[in-house]
Coordinates of C-alpha atoms and ligand atoms in Angstrom, one line a residue:
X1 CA -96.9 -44.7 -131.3
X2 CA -95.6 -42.5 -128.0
X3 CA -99.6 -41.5 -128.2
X4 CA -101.0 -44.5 -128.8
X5 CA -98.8 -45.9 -125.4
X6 CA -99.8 -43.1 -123.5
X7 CA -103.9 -43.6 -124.4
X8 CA -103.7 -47.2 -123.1
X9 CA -101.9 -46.3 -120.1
X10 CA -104.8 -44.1 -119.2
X11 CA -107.2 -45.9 -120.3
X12 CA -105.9 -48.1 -117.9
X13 CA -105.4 -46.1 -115.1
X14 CA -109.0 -44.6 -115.6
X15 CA -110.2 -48.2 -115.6
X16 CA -108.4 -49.1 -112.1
X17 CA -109.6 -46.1 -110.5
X18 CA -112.7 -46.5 -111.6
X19 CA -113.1 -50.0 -109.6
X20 CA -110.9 -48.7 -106.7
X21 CA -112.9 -45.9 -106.1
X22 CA -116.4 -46.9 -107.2
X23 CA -119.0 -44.9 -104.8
X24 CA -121.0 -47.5 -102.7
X25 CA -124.3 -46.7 -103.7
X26 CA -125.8 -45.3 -100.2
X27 CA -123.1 -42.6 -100.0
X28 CA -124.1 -41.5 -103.7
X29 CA -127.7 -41.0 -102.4
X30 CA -127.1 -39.2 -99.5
X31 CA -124.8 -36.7 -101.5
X32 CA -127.7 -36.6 -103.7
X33 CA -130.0 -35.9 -101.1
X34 CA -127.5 -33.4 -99.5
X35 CA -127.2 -31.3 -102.5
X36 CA -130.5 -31.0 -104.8
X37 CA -129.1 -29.4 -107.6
X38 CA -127.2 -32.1 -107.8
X39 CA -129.7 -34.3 -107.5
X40 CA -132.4 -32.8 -110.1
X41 CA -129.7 -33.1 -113.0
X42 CA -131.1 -35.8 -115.8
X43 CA -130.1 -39.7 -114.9
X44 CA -127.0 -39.2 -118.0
X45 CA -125.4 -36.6 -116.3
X46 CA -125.6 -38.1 -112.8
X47 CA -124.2 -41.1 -114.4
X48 CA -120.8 -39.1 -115.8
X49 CA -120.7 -37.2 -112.7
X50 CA -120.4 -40.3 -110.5
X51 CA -117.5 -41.5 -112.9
X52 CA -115.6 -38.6 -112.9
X53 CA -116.2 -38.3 -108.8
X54 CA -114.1 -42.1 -109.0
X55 CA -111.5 -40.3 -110.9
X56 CA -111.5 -36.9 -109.2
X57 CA -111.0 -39.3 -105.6
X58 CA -108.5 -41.2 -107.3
X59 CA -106.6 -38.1 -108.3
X60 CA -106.8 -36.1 -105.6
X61 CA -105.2 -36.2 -101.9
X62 CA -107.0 -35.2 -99.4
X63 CA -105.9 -33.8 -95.8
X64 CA -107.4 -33.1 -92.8
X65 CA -106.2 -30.3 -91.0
X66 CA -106.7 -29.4 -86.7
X67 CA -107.8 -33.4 -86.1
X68 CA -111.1 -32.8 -88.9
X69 CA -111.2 -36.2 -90.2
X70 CA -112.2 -36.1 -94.4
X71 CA -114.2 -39.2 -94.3
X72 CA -115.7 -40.9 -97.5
X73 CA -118.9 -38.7 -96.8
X74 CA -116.8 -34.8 -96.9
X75 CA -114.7 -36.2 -99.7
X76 CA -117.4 -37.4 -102.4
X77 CA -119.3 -33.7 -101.0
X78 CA -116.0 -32.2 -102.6
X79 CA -115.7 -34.0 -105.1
X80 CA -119.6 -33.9 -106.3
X81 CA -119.6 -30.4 -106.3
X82 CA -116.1 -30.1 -107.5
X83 CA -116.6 -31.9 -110.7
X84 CA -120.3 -30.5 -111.4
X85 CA -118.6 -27.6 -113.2
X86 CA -116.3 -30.1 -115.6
X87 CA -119.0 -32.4 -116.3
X88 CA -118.5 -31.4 -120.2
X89 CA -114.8 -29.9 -119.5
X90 CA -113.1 -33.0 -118.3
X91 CA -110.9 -33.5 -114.9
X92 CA -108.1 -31.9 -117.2
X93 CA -109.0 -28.3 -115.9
X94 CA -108.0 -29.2 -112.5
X95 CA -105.1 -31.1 -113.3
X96 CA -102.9 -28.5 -112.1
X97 CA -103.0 -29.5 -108.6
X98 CA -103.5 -32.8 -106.2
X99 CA -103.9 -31.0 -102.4
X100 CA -107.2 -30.4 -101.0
X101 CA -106.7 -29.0 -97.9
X102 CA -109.5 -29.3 -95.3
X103 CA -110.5 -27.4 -92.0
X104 CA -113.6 -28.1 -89.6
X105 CA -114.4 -24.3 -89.6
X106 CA -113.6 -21.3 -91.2
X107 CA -109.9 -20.3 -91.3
X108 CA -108.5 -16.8 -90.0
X109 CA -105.5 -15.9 -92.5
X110 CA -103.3 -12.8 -91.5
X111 CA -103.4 -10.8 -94.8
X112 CA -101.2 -7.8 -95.9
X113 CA -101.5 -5.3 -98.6
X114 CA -99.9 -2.1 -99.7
X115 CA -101.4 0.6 -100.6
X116 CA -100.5 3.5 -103.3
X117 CA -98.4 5.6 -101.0
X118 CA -96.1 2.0 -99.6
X119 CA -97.9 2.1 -96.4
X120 CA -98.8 -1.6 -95.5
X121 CA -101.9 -2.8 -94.0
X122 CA -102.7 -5.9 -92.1
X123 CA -105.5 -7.3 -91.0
X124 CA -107.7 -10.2 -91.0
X125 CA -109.6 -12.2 -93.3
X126 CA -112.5 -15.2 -92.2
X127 CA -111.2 -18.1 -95.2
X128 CA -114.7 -20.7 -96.0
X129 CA -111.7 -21.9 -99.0
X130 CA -108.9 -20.1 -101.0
X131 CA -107.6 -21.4 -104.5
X132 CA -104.1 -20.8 -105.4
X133 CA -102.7 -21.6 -108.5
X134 CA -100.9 -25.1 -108.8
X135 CA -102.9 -25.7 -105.4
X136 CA -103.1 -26.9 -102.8
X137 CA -107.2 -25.6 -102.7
X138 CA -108.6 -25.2 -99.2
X139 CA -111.9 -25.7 -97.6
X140 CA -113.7 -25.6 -94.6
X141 CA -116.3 -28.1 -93.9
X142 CA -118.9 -25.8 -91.9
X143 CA -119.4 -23.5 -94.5
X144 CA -120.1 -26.0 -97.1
X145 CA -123.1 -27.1 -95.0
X146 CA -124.6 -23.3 -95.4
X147 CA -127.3 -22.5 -98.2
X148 CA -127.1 -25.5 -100.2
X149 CA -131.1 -25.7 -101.0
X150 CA -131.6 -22.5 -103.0
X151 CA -135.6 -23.6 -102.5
X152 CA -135.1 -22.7 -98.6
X153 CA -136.5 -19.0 -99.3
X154 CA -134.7 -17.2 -102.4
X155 CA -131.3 -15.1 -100.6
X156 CA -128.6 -15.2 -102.6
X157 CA -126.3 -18.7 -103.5
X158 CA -123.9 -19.4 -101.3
X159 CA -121.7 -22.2 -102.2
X160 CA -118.1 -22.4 -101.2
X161 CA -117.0 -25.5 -103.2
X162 CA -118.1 -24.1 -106.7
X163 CA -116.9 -21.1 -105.8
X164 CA -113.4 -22.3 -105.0
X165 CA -113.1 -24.5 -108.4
X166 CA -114.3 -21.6 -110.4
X167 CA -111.1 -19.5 -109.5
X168 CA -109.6 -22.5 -110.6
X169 CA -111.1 -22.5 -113.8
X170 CA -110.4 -19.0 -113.9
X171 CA -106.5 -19.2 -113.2
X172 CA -106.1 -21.7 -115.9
X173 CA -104.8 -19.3 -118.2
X174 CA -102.6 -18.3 -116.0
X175 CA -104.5 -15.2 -114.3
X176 CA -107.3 -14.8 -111.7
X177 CA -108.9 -12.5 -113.9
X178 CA -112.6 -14.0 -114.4
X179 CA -111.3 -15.1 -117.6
X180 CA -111.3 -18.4 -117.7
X181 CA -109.2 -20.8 -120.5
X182 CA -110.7 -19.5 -123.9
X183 CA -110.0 -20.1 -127.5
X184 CA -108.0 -17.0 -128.6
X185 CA -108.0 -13.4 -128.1
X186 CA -111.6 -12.6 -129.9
X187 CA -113.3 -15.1 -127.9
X188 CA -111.2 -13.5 -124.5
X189 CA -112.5 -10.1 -125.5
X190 CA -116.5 -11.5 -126.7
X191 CA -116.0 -12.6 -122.4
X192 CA -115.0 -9.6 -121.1
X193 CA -117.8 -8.0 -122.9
X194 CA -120.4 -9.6 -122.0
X195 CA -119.0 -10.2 -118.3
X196 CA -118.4 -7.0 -117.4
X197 CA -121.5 -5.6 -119.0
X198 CA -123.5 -8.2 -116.3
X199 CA -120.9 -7.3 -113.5
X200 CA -122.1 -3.4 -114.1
X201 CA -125.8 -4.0 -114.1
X202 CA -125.3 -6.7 -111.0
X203 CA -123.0 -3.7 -108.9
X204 CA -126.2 -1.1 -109.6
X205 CA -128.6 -3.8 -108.2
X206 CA -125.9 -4.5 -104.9
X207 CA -125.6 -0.4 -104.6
X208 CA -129.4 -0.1 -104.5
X209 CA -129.4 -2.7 -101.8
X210 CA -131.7 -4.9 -103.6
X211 CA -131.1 -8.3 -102.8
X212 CA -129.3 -10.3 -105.7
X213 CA -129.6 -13.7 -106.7
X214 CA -125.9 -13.9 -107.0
X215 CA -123.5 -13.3 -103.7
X216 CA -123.1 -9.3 -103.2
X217 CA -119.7 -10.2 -102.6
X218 CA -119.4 -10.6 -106.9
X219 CA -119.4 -6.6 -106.4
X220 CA -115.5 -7.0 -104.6
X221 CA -113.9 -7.5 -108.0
X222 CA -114.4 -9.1 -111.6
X223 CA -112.7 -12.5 -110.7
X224 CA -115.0 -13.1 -107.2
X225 CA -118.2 -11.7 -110.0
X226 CA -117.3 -14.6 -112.1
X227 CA -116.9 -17.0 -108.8
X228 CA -120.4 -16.3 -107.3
X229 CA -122.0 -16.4 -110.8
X230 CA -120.4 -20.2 -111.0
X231 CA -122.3 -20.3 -108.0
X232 CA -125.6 -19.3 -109.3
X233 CA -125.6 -21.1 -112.3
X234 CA -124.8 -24.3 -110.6
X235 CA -126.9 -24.1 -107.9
X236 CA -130.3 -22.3 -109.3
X237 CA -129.9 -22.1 -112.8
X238 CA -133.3 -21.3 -113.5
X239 CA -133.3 -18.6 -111.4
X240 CA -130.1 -17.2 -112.9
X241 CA -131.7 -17.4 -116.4
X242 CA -134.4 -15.3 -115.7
X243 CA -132.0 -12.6 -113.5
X244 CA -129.2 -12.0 -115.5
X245 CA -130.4 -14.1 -119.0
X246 CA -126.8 -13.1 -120.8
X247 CA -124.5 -14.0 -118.2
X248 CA -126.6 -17.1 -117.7
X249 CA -126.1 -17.8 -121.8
X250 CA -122.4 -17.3 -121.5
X251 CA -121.6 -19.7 -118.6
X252 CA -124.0 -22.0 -120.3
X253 CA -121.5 -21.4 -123.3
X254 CA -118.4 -22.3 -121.5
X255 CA -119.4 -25.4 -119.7
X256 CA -121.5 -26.5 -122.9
X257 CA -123.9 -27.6 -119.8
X258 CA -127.8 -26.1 -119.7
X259 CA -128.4 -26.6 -116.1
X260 CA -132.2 -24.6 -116.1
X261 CA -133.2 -27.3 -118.8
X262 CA -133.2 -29.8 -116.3
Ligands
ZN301 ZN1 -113.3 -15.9 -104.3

């Protein structure tokens, strides 16, 4: 009965939202035309993405940080790119937070760490976003206008809003491991597997200084491997594929999506 309550009052909620927050049309096209893997993705899919962008607004709180004003335009580019990844997973994977914290620029955060004999370091670190767990997730506006069109000559994918919700993905299960929320321990080690074999063979490739599809900065640690291949498989999929086919099979796995199909 208690479920049965709690359904309707969803359903209700979703329904609200979805008429409070309905995307004007014109601002849906220019996010399209901003982002053109966005934008190639079958008429279906662009359809559930727009709903779950009226739910994702809905859900979410925005703030501007330094005077940078999160207008309907920088919020549905969050919220577009942001719920790309859940298309099959549902809004439930980001439940676990409601801030969205955003800066005009890039963010310099004072960082410490110790090393193996207790001396500590500090120094500084250039922040585009950082996801923490139970939130809030930051971002910085300029960067998200850098290398959106993978078609713009073939460097590697930078994108830092799929790059932030990936470590979110990732931290579901309550670790920043690259190992995202999976169904038992067989299926955790199947990952691991196949992840770090790709992470090995993409390190060699970064070492050799051959330019990668995926960011070189995947070679820092598993966790920011699995990040920048979120990336890539969002943003050329094809292109993935064809560079690192079983890491590309595995993603496609996870978010039961087939982006290169489109
Ligand atoms: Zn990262």
């Amino acid at each position: 009965m208690l479920g049965r309550l709690l359904e309707a009052w969803q359903r209700h909620r979703e329904a609200r939202a979805l008429r409070d927050r309905a995307i004007p049309e014109t601002l849906w096209q220019l996010t399209l035309a901003r982002y053109p893997f966005i934008a190639r993705r079958s008429a279906a899919d662009l359809a559930e993405l727009r709903r779950l962008c009226s739910l994702f607004l809905a859900e979410k709180e925005f703030h501007g940080v330094g005077g940078f004003e999160v207008t309907d335009e920088v919020a549905l580019a969050v919220a577009a790119q942001a719920c790309l990844p859940v298309l099959r997973l549902g809004l439930a994977a980001y439940a676990g937070f409601v801030g969205i914290v955003m800066h005009a620029d890039e963010v310099l955060a004072q960082r410490e760490v110790m090393d193996e004999d207790g001396v500590v370091h500090r120094y500084e670190e250039q922040l585009a976003g950082e996801a923490m767990e139970g939130g809030p997730l930051m971002l910085a506006w300029g960067p998200m206008q850098a290398g959106v069109d993978p078609t713009q000559g073939l460097d590697s994918i930078y994108n830092v809003v799929i790059h932030e919700f990936a470590h979110v993905l990732d931290m579901a299960d309550g670790a920043a491991d690259g190992v995202p929320l999976l169904p038992g321990l067989a299926a955790r080690e199947r990952w691991l597997a196949v992840l770090e074999d790709e992470w090995a063979w993409f390190c060699e490739q970064v070492d050799a200084g051959y330019t990668t599809l995926i960011d070189p900065y995947g070679a820092e640690a598993l966790e920011e491997f699995f990040a920048v291949a979120v990336e890539a498989f969002f943003v050329a999929p094809a292109e993935l594929r064809l560079e690192q086919p079983p890491l590309y099979t595995l993603l496609a796995e996870f978010f039961r999506q087939d982006p290169a199909q489109d």
